[in-house]
Each structure stands twice: as structure tokens, then as C-alpha cells.
Amino acid sequence: MATRYWVVSLPVQKSASSLWSRLQESISKHSFDTPLYRFNIPNLRVGTLDSLLALSDDLLKSNSFIEGVSHKIRRQIEDLEKVSGILSRSLSVDGVPVDSYLTRFVWDEAKFPTMSPLREIVDGIHVQVAKIEDDLKVRVAEYNNVRSQLNAINRKQTGSLAVRELSGIVKPQDLITSEHLVTLLAVVPKYSQKDWLSSYETLTSFVVPRSSKKLHEDNEYALYTVTLFHRDADNFRSKARERETQETRKHELEKLMQDQDSLRSSLLQWCYTSYGEVFTSWMHFCAVRVFAESILRYGLPPSFLSVVLAPSVKSEKKVRSILEGMCDSSNSTFWKTDDEGGMGGFGGDADAHPYVSFTINLI
């Protein structure tokens, strides 16, 4: 599917149907690889010229915000699908692929009554999308918090038992080092001290009985010694780490993994639904934008043809030339781009042309 579309409106001189036929014929003849669709906009409430001008000032900023939220949710979906090992699927709006929703756009009168002022429609869309963005932030933060806890546990599983400088705590007389014996230090979580004292002698076969003594304790950990044969030191370390992981972290790890899976699945389903809601709002916003800018460009009563095109990069200049040819040629020079010495942009990001035009990037 195409991911970059132009939304364009052309001034109607005689009839919209004849202009549409001419455009179809010209695109088919000179740029046959460019998909072309009608972008059907209902008769919206125009309001006053002042209200349209004020609205036009806000359209670009609002569009950037809505588009940004759309892309943010899409990226989140891609990340979650990748982590979950799910094959990426085409995003949809009410079961319709997003590109089809755009190219077959139909105004939803129930959600966006056409008799509402344009400002009310735009503000309502902005508020709805802002709420979805806030919900996304909360849900992602909750999910990332669980992921961080899991990562911290995994780091501890592969790290050393020693977590701080011990030279000020351990005295020489606390340690035994001889030809056959060695004293190791164990940092034990406070809540696991009973488990340590009841199990350290049996972790391996060469531990000196009753050799473990507590040297220090803080709010989280206790420091113990344990004496054993040199040859068994590495084995004891391995067994101690393994037991700590299995016994003191097992339930916490299992719960966090369950929480992570649950949150990831819930977040992914929420993103699928919310992306559809944001995309629906975005396309209705684009319709309002085309309508408002067309009135300001062509005047009243509303008389314009709005279309959606998806030209390839190599076809862009040809398509621009075709679109310009559909406009009043005497006005074309006035709307040349800055590089060509003309007036410059209209409506912020809209390229300077003798017709209304702006770009929709789906990704």
C-alpha cells in the first residue's frame, strides 16, 4: 500500500463531475501509475470569514499533533508485535485497512454532525486525541515499569553477591584463609536470613558446619561469612546464586512475567483500537482542513473538487503539472514556490500551488 498521499482540492469552473472526468483522463494518460480517488466532503457549516481565518491559523498545529499521536501509536504497535513475536498485521479502522479508509472516505455524521461549527469539530477532535495520548502515556509507563523490574532481576541473577565496598565492615579475623580452607562472604536479603541459615551447610558437601556468622545488616541485606574447602568454593558460589534466584526471586519473577505478558497484550489491543479512533478523527480533521482552506482560497459559495492521490516520487512533477493545468492559468504564476520567486506557502505546510494541497504520511 502507499504510505504517502496528497489531499488536493481544485476550483470548479463549470461542474465537479466534468472536472473529475478531465482529471481522471489526464492522470490516466500522463501518469497512469498514480492512484486517484475522490475525497468526499459534505456541506459543512461555513461560519464567518473571521472564524475561518482564525481556524486556519490553528489547522497546521493541530494536524501536526494528531498526526504525531497516530505515528506514536503505530510505532508502539510495531514494538509490541516485535517483542511478542507476532507477525505485523495491516492496521485497520473498523475492519477496513487504513489506506482504504482514506481513499474511500465517508463522513461520519453521527460522530461529527455537519451542522456543528467547524471550530467545535476541530476542538472536539483535538480533545479526544489528547485524551488518547494521555492514556497511552499512562499505559506505556505501567508496562515499562514492569519491564524495568524484570530487567533488574535478570541483572542480579548474573551479577555478584557483593553489592558494596566491604573493607570497612569485614575485619581480618573474620576471614579464614589456609592451604585447605577459605571464607566466603554472602550478601543475603533480610527476609531470606532464616532460609540461608537452614540451608548453607547443605548447598555443597565441603562446608564447615556452623561456620556462617553475621557481620553486618542494613535495611535490605545482611552480610554473612561461610567457611569451606578451597576446592569447593566455585561450586558453592554457583549453588548459592542458584538458590537465591530460585527461592527468593522465583515468585516475584513469575508474577512480574505474568504481569508483563498481561500488560503487553492489553496494551497491544488498546493500541489497535485507539489507532483506529485517532485515524478516524485525523481523516475527518483533514476533511475540515480541505473545506476551510478551499473556502479561503476559492471563496463562496463552496465550489471545489477534493481528491486524494498517491504519486510515486518520479511522478510528482508530472502530477503537479497536471493539477496546475486544471486551475486558472492566469493565476498560476502567483502561486509558484519560493524557489521560483512566488508567494510562498498557504496554510503552513501546504506547498505553494494555485490549488489547496497538503500531504498525509501514514507512517
XYZ file of N, CA and C in Angstrom, residues 33-214:
546
model
N 0.389 5.492 -13.395
C 0.718 4.739 -12.192
C 0.334 5.476 -10.912
N -0.351 6.607 -11.039
C -0.756 7.394 -9.867
C -2.206 7.088 -9.490
N -2.437 6.426 -8.349
C -3.808 6.180 -7.901
C -4.534 7.500 -7.630
N -5.793 7.572 -8.007
C -6.591 8.797 -7.873
C -7.962 8.434 -7.311
N -8.404 9.179 -6.294
C -9.686 8.901 -5.649
C -10.406 10.216 -5.333
N -11.728 10.150 -5.327
C -12.499 11.293 -4.823
C -12.382 11.330 -3.301
N -12.320 12.519 -2.760
C -12.318 12.700 -1.304
C -13.601 13.468 -0.972
N -14.613 12.721 -0.614
C -15.952 13.296 -0.489
C -16.130 14.044 0.823
N -16.350 15.335 0.708
C -16.556 16.199 1.871
C -17.984 16.726 1.829
N -18.729 16.596 2.927
C -20.114 17.088 2.930
C -20.161 18.609 2.982
N -21.337 19.148 2.866
C -21.524 20.592 3.019
C -21.438 20.931 4.503
N -20.320 21.484 4.901
C -20.109 21.837 6.299
C -20.563 23.274 6.544
N -20.630 23.610 7.816
C -21.089 24.948 8.209
C -19.937 25.933 8.053
N -20.108 26.908 7.171
C -19.013 27.819 6.841
C -18.697 28.791 7.976
N -19.719 29.404 8.560
C -19.476 30.428 9.580
C -19.025 31.727 8.944
N -18.325 32.541 9.710
C -17.864 33.838 9.205
C -16.457 33.733 8.648
N -16.087 34.707 7.836
C -14.736 34.739 7.282
C -13.703 34.854 8.396
N -13.991 35.664 9.400
C -13.060 35.816 10.524
C -12.828 34.483 11.246
N -13.923 33.729 11.429
C -13.787 32.440 12.124
C -12.973 31.465 11.282
N -13.138 31.517 9.968
C -12.351 30.648 9.086
C -10.872 31.017 9.128
N -10.579 32.306 9.115
C -9.189 32.762 9.170
C -8.533 32.349 10.484
N -9.278 32.527 11.583
C -8.745 32.143 12.893
C -8.518 30.631 12.959
N -9.448 29.874 12.384
C -9.326 28.420 12.379
C -8.128 27.976 11.543
N -7.942 28.627 10.405
C -6.843 28.272 9.509
C -5.502 28.400 10.201
N -5.372 29.372 11.093
C -4.111 29.565 11.821
C -3.780 28.370 12.709
N -4.836 27.670 13.175
C -4.627 26.558 14.109
C -4.578 25.192 13.427
N -4.970 25.152 12.151
C -5.098 23.860 11.478
C -3.769 23.120 11.367
N -2.716 23.842 11.020
C -1.423 23.183 10.838
C -0.920 22.588 12.144
N -1.002 23.368 13.221
C -0.513 22.896 14.518
C -1.315 21.683 14.984
N -2.629 21.757 14.826
C -3.471 20.635 15.239
C -3.192 19.399 14.399
N -2.974 19.599 13.106
C -2.690 18.456 12.242
C -1.382 17.779 12.655
N -0.370 18.570 12.965
C 0.910 18.005 13.387
C 0.750 17.181 14.663
N -0.074 17.679 15.577
C -0.310 16.978 16.835
C -1.025 15.653 16.596
N -2.113 15.687 15.825
C -2.902 14.471 15.575
C -2.077 13.447 14.802
N -1.365 13.922 13.795
C -0.504 13.028 13.010
C 0.564 12.403 13.905
N 1.130 13.206 14.806
C 2.163 12.702 15.716
C 1.652 11.612 16.630
N 0.438 11.776 17.159
C -0.148 10.753 18.032
C -0.404 9.477 17.238
N -0.887 9.635 16.017
C -1.114 8.475 15.143
C 0.173 7.682 14.938
N 1.254 8.379 14.626
C 2.533 7.707 14.404
C 3.079 7.096 15.699
N 2.849 7.770 16.806
C 3.330 7.269 18.097
C 2.665 5.928 18.436
N 1.351 5.844 18.202
C 0.641 4.594 18.483
C 1.087 3.505 17.515
N 1.273 3.876 16.242
C 1.727 2.892 15.254
C 3.092 2.325 15.661
N 4.021 3.183 16.062
C 5.344 2.705 16.477
C 5.252 1.803 17.703
N 4.360 2.156 18.630
C 4.180 1.326 19.817
C 3.659 -0.059 19.431
N 2.739 -0.096 18.483
C 2.212 -1.375 18.000
C 3.335 -2.206 17.387
N 4.152 -1.584 16.563
C 5.254 -2.305 15.921
C 6.218 -2.871 16.964
N 6.527 -2.082 17.996
C 7.436 -2.552 19.053
C 6.836 -3.734 19.812
N 5.559 -3.628 20.152
C 4.897 -4.689 20.918
C 4.777 -5.968 20.099
N 4.448 -5.828 18.816
C 4.355 -7.004 17.955
C 5.705 -7.695 17.831
N 6.759 -6.906 17.732
C 8.105 -7.474 17.609
C 8.496 -8.237 18.866
N 8.253 -7.633 20.025
C 8.594 -8.281 21.296
C 7.756 -9.545 21.494
N 6.497 -9.495 21.065
C 5.587 -10.628 21.262
C 5.783 -11.723 20.229
N 6.584 -11.440 19.198
C 6.764 -12.420 18.135
C 5.549 -12.552 17.239
N 4.727 -11.492 17.215
C 3.516 -11.504 16.396
C 3.838 -10.951 15.017
N 3.343 -11.616 13.997
C 3.527 -11.135 12.638
C 2.747 -9.843 12.462
N 3.440 -8.778 12.056
C 2.781 -7.474 11.913
C 1.607 -7.576 10.954
N 0.505 -6.983 11.362
C -0.677 -7.017 10.519
C -1.022 -5.597 10.071
N -1.760 -5.521 8.987
C -2.165 -4.208 8.482
C -3.134 -3.572 9.466
N -2.882 -2.325 9.811
C -3.761 -1.635 10.740
C -5.072 -1.285 10.043
N -6.135 -1.243 10.823
C -7.447 -1.044 10.232
C -8.292 -0.091 11.067
N -9.362 0.367 10.441
C -10.368 1.207 11.100
C -11.703 0.506 10.921
N -12.229 -0.025 12.037
C -13.486 -0.781 11.968
C -13.411 -1.887 10.921
N -12.280 -2.578 10.873
C -12.116 -3.689 9.962
C -11.690 -3.315 8.552
N -11.551 -2.022 8.276
C -11.149 -1.550 6.955
C -9.700 -1.090 7.010
N -8.822 -1.551 6.107
C -7.432 -1.079 6.111
C -7.366 0.445 6.055
N -6.369 1.024 6.734
C -6.329 2.478 6.864
C -6.227 3.177 5.511
N -5.484 2.588 4.573
C -5.387 3.236 3.273
C -6.722 3.217 2.540
N -7.484 2.136 2.722
C -8.817 2.073 2.111
C -9.773 3.059 2.780
N -9.619 3.215 4.096
C -10.475 4.174 4.793
C -10.244 5.580 4.249
N -8.971 5.904 3.978
C -8.647 7.224 3.433
C -9.172 7.379 2.012
N -8.915 6.404 1.165
C -9.277 6.542 -0.252
C -10.767 6.358 -0.512
N -11.489 5.813 0.473
C -12.947 5.664 0.342
C -13.649 6.417 1.476
N -13.082 7.535 1.834
C -13.552 8.287 2.999
C -15.038 8.656 2.893
N -15.743 8.394 3.995
C -17.149 8.793 4.117
C -17.308 9.506 5.452
N -17.858 10.692 5.422
C -18.045 11.482 6.644
C -19.013 10.785 7.588
N -18.640 10.719 8.879
C -19.484 10.097 9.905
C -20.337 11.167 10.575
N -21.572 11.275 10.115
C -22.468 12.317 10.618
C -22.808 12.114 12.092
N -22.865 10.846 12.522
C -23.219 10.567 13.918
C -22.147 11.075 14.875
N -20.875 10.894 14.507
C -19.780 11.353 15.371
C -19.507 12.835 15.209
N -19.658 13.324 13.989
C -19.291 14.714 13.692
C -20.424 15.385 12.912
N -21.448 15.865 13.617
C -22.592 16.494 12.938
C -22.142 17.653 12.051
N -22.585 17.643 10.807
C -22.136 18.660 9.849
C -22.652 20.053 10.181
N -23.690 20.131 11.013
C -24.216 21.448 11.377
C -23.442 22.080 12.533
N -22.514 21.337 13.110
C -21.694 21.914 14.186
C -20.710 22.903 13.573
N -20.380 23.972 14.313
C -19.355 24.904 13.822
C -18.037 24.173 13.591
N -17.285 24.611 12.599
C -16.013 23.960 12.290
C -15.069 23.976 13.484
N -15.055 25.081 14.206
C -14.194 25.184 15.391
C -14.561 24.124 16.414
N -15.854 23.878 16.573
C -16.304 22.877 17.542
C -15.849 21.481 17.123
N -15.929 21.191 15.832
C -15.490 19.888 15.339
C -13.989 19.706 15.564
N -13.211 20.717 15.187
C -11.755 20.644 15.323
C -11.344 20.527 16.787
N -11.941 21.341 17.647
C -11.597 21.285 19.075
C -11.985 19.944 19.685
N -13.139 19.407 19.268
C -13.573 18.109 19.775
C -12.603 17.005 19.388
N -12.117 17.052 18.146
C -11.132 16.068 17.686
C -9.844 16.195 18.485
N -9.400 17.428 18.688
C -8.149 17.666 19.422
C -8.248 17.128 20.848
N -9.367 17.386 21.517
C -9.559 16.926 22.896
C -9.558 15.402 22.955
N -10.261 14.772 22.017
C -10.333 13.312 22.006
C -8.958 12.685 21.794
N -8.195 13.213 20.839
C -6.871 12.663 20.553
C -5.919 12.928 21.722
N -6.040 14.082 22.360
C -5.188 14.398 23.515
C -5.450 13.423 24.654
N -6.720 13.062 24.856
C -7.056 12.098 25.911
C -6.449 10.730 25.595
N -6.514 10.323 24.328
C -5.919 9.041 23.937
C -4.414 9.074 24.154
N -3.771 10.196 23.828
C -2.331 10.305 24.049
C -1.996 10.197 25.532
N -2.797 10.840 26.386
C -2.564 10.749 27.830
C -2.711 9.311 28.314
N -3.753 8.622 27.829
C -3.951 7.219 28.204
C -2.773 6.369 27.751
N -2.260 6.654 26.558
C -1.109 5.904 26.035
C 0.091 6.068 26.955
N 0.359 7.293 27.382
C 1.495 7.549 28.262
C 1.377 6.755 29.564
N 0.186 6.728 30.142
C -0.023 6.014 31.412
C 0.177 4.515 31.221
N -0.410 3.978 30.163
C -0.332 2.533 29.919
C 1.099 2.099 29.587
N 1.794 2.881 28.785
C 3.171 2.545 28.424
C 4.074 2.637 29.649
N 3.849 3.648 30.491
C 4.656 3.792 31.709
C 4.466 2.593 32.633
N 3.234 2.130 32.755
C 2.956 0.965 33.602
C 3.644 -0.282 33.054
N 3.568 -0.459 31.756
C 4.210 -1.613 31.109
C 5.728 -1.543 31.240
N 6.296 -0.364 30.991
C 7.746 -0.202 31.076
C 8.263 -0.372 32.497
N 7.449 -0.022 33.480
C 7.852 -0.183 34.869
C 8.047 -1.662 35.208
N 7.120 -2.496 34.739
C 7.248 -3.943 34.971
C 8.455 -4.492 34.223
N 8.669 -4.031 32.992
C 9.837 -4.472 32.219
C 11.137 -4.099 32.934
N 11.177 -2.904 33.515
C 12.380 -2.465 34.231
C 12.653 -3.346 35.447
N 11.589 -3.701 36.156
C 11.762 -4.573 37.316
C 12.298 -5.942 36.899
N 11.779 -6.462 35.796
C 12.264 -7.749 35.295
C 13.726 -7.663 34.886
N 14.080 -6.585 34.206
C 15.478 -6.404 33.788
C 16.401 -6.323 34.997
N 15.934 -5.648 36.048
C 16.753 -5.521 37.259
C 16.994 -6.888 37.894
N 15.950 -7.718 37.917
C 16.098 -9.058 38.487
C 17.050 -9.891 37.644
N 16.915 -9.797 36.339
C 17.793 -10.560 35.451
C 19.251 -10.141 35.611
N 19.469 -8.842 35.842
C 20.854 -8.390 36.069
C 21.404 -8.956 37.370
N 20.545 -9.033 38.380
C 21.001 -9.563 39.671
C 21.333 -11.053 39.569
N 20.596 -11.752 38.696
C 20.829 -13.187 38.562
C 22.218 -13.484 38.015
N 22.746 -12.591 37.225
C 24.048 -12.824 36.609
C 25.161 -12.029 37.282
N 24.841 -11.280 38.318
C 25.832 -10.440 38.974
C 26.427 -11.096 40.198
N 27.333 -10.386 40.856
C 27.989 -10.872 42.058
C 27.091 -10.679 43.262
N 27.313 -11.524 44.286
C 26.583 -11.337 45.544
C 27.033 -10.089 46.276
N 28.244 -9.664 46.027
C 28.763 -8.462 46.682
C 28.206 -7.232 45.977
N 27.570 -6.332 46.708
C 26.935 -5.170 46.097
C 27.487 -3.846 46.624
N 28.496 -3.896 47.519
C 29.035 -2.656 48.055
C 30.470 -2.892 48.525
N 31.146 -1.796 48.809
C 32.513 -1.867 49.340
C 32.456 -2.405 50.781
N 33.196 -3.499 51.053
C 33.099 -4.172 52.346
C 34.337 -4.030 53.224
N 35.334 -3.277 52.745
C 36.588 -3.194 53.506
C 36.397 -2.575 54.876
N 35.401 -1.704 55.028
C 35.183 -1.070 56.337
C 34.349 -1.912 57.268
N 33.813 -3.035 56.760
C 32.930 -3.884 57.559
C 33.615 -5.180 57.978
N 34.344 -5.778 57.043
C 34.967 -7.082 57.293
C 36.367 -6.897 57.876
N 36.607 -7.543 58.984
C 37.913 -7.466 59.646
C 38.732 -8.722 59.302
N 40.056 -8.630 59.372
C 40.904 -9.797 59.028
C 40.545 -11.045 59.822
N 40.201 -10.857 61.111
C 39.889 -12.026 61.937
C 38.581 -12.712 61.551
N 37.769 -12.028 60.721
C 36.515 -12.649 60.268
C 36.755 -13.674 59.162
N 37.940 -13.650 58.563
C 38.210 -14.489 57.409
C 39.242 -15.556 57.736
N 39.018 -16.741 57.248
C 39.977 -17.849 57.398
C 40.526 -18.155 56.015
N 41.824 -18.109 55.892
C 42.464 -18.471 54.622
C 43.658 -19.359 54.932
N 43.563 -20.611 54.532
C 44.651 -21.564 54.782
C 44.862 -22.393 53.528
N 45.724 -23.395 53.662
C 46.012 -24.232 52.500
C 44.758 -24.929 51.987
N 43.852 -25.260 52.909
C 42.674 -26.048 52.514
C 41.353 -25.298 52.676
N 41.330 -24.300 53.574
C 40.064 -23.635 53.881
C 40.042 -22.189 53.372
N 38.817 -21.696 53.099
C 38.636 -20.311 52.683
C 37.289 -19.820 53.218
N 37.232 -18.536 53.534
C 35.978 -17.942 53.983
C 35.405 -17.083 52.859
N 34.158 -17.323 52.535
C 33.435 -16.520 51.537
C 32.455 -15.596 52.235
N 32.080 -14.540 51.540
C 31.087 -13.595 52.051
C 29.806 -13.724 51.239
N 28.683 -13.740 51.937
C 27.377 -13.857 51.277
C 26.499 -12.678 51.674
N 25.984 -11.983 50.673
C 25.038 -10.897 50.916
C 23.636 -11.474 50.754
N 22.901 -11.538 51.870
C 21.613 -12.234 51.907
C 20.491 -11.218 52.131
N 19.419 -11.229 51.320
C 18.277 -10.364 51.600
C 17.771 -10.604 53.015
N 17.358 -9.563 53.692
C 16.953 -9.687 55.095
C 15.868 -10.730 55.291
N 14.925 -10.765 54.347
C 13.814 -11.706 54.510
C 14.211 -13.150 54.228
N 15.461 -13.370 53.770
C 15.906 -14.727 53.461
C 16.920 -15.264 54.459
N 17.116 -14.573 55.577
C 18.168 -14.987 56.519
C 17.900 -16.371 57.116
N 16.648 -16.638 57.476
C 16.335 -17.955 58.045
C 16.605 -19.054 57.030
N 16.250 -18.774 55.791
C 16.479 -19.760 54.735
C 17.979 -20.005 54.551
N 18.748 -18.931 54.612
C 20.208 -19.070 54.477
C 20.791 -19.931 55.590
N 20.423 -19.602 56.825
C 20.993 -20.317 57.975
C 20.595 -21.788 57.987
N 19.452 -22.114 57.446
C 18.995 -23.502 57.458
C 19.512 -24.308 56.269
N 20.078 -23.611 55.272
C 20.430 -24.332 54.045
C 21.901 -24.256 53.645
N 22.666 -23.292 54.171
C 24.024 -23.097 53.637
C 24.920 -24.316 53.816
N 24.722 -25.071 54.920
C 25.586 -26.221 55.184
C 25.385 -27.343 54.165
N 24.207 -27.355 53.532
C 23.894 -28.460 52.609
C 23.962 -28.052 51.138
N 24.398 -26.823 50.868
C 24.491 -26.398 49.471
C 25.520 -27.232 48.717
N 26.639 -27.579 49.402
C 27.644 -28.486 48.828
C 28.143 -29.403 49.942
N 29.055 -30.301 49.594
C 29.481 -31.338 50.565
C 30.647 -30.932 51.447
N 31.271 -29.784 51.170
C 32.508 -29.461 51.889
C 32.420 -28.136 52.636
N 31.261 -27.877 53.267
C 31.065 -26.669 54.064
C 31.320 -27.001 55.530
N 32.055 -26.139 56.202
C 32.309 -26.338 57.634
C 31.015 -26.084 58.391
N 30.516 -27.030 59.168
C 29.262 -26.845 59.909
C 29.336 -25.660 60.861
N 28.215 -24.942 60.959
C 28.046 -23.803 61.876
C 29.117 -22.729 61.689
N 29.621 -22.609 60.455
C 30.691 -21.630 60.212
C 30.167 -20.263 59.769
N 28.868 -20.148 59.497
C 28.324 -18.879 58.990
C 28.020 -17.935 60.142
N 28.585 -16.721 60.069
C 28.354 -15.709 61.089
C 27.931 -14.400 60.418
N 27.003 -13.692 61.060
C 26.529 -12.416 60.523
C 27.471 -11.300 60.941
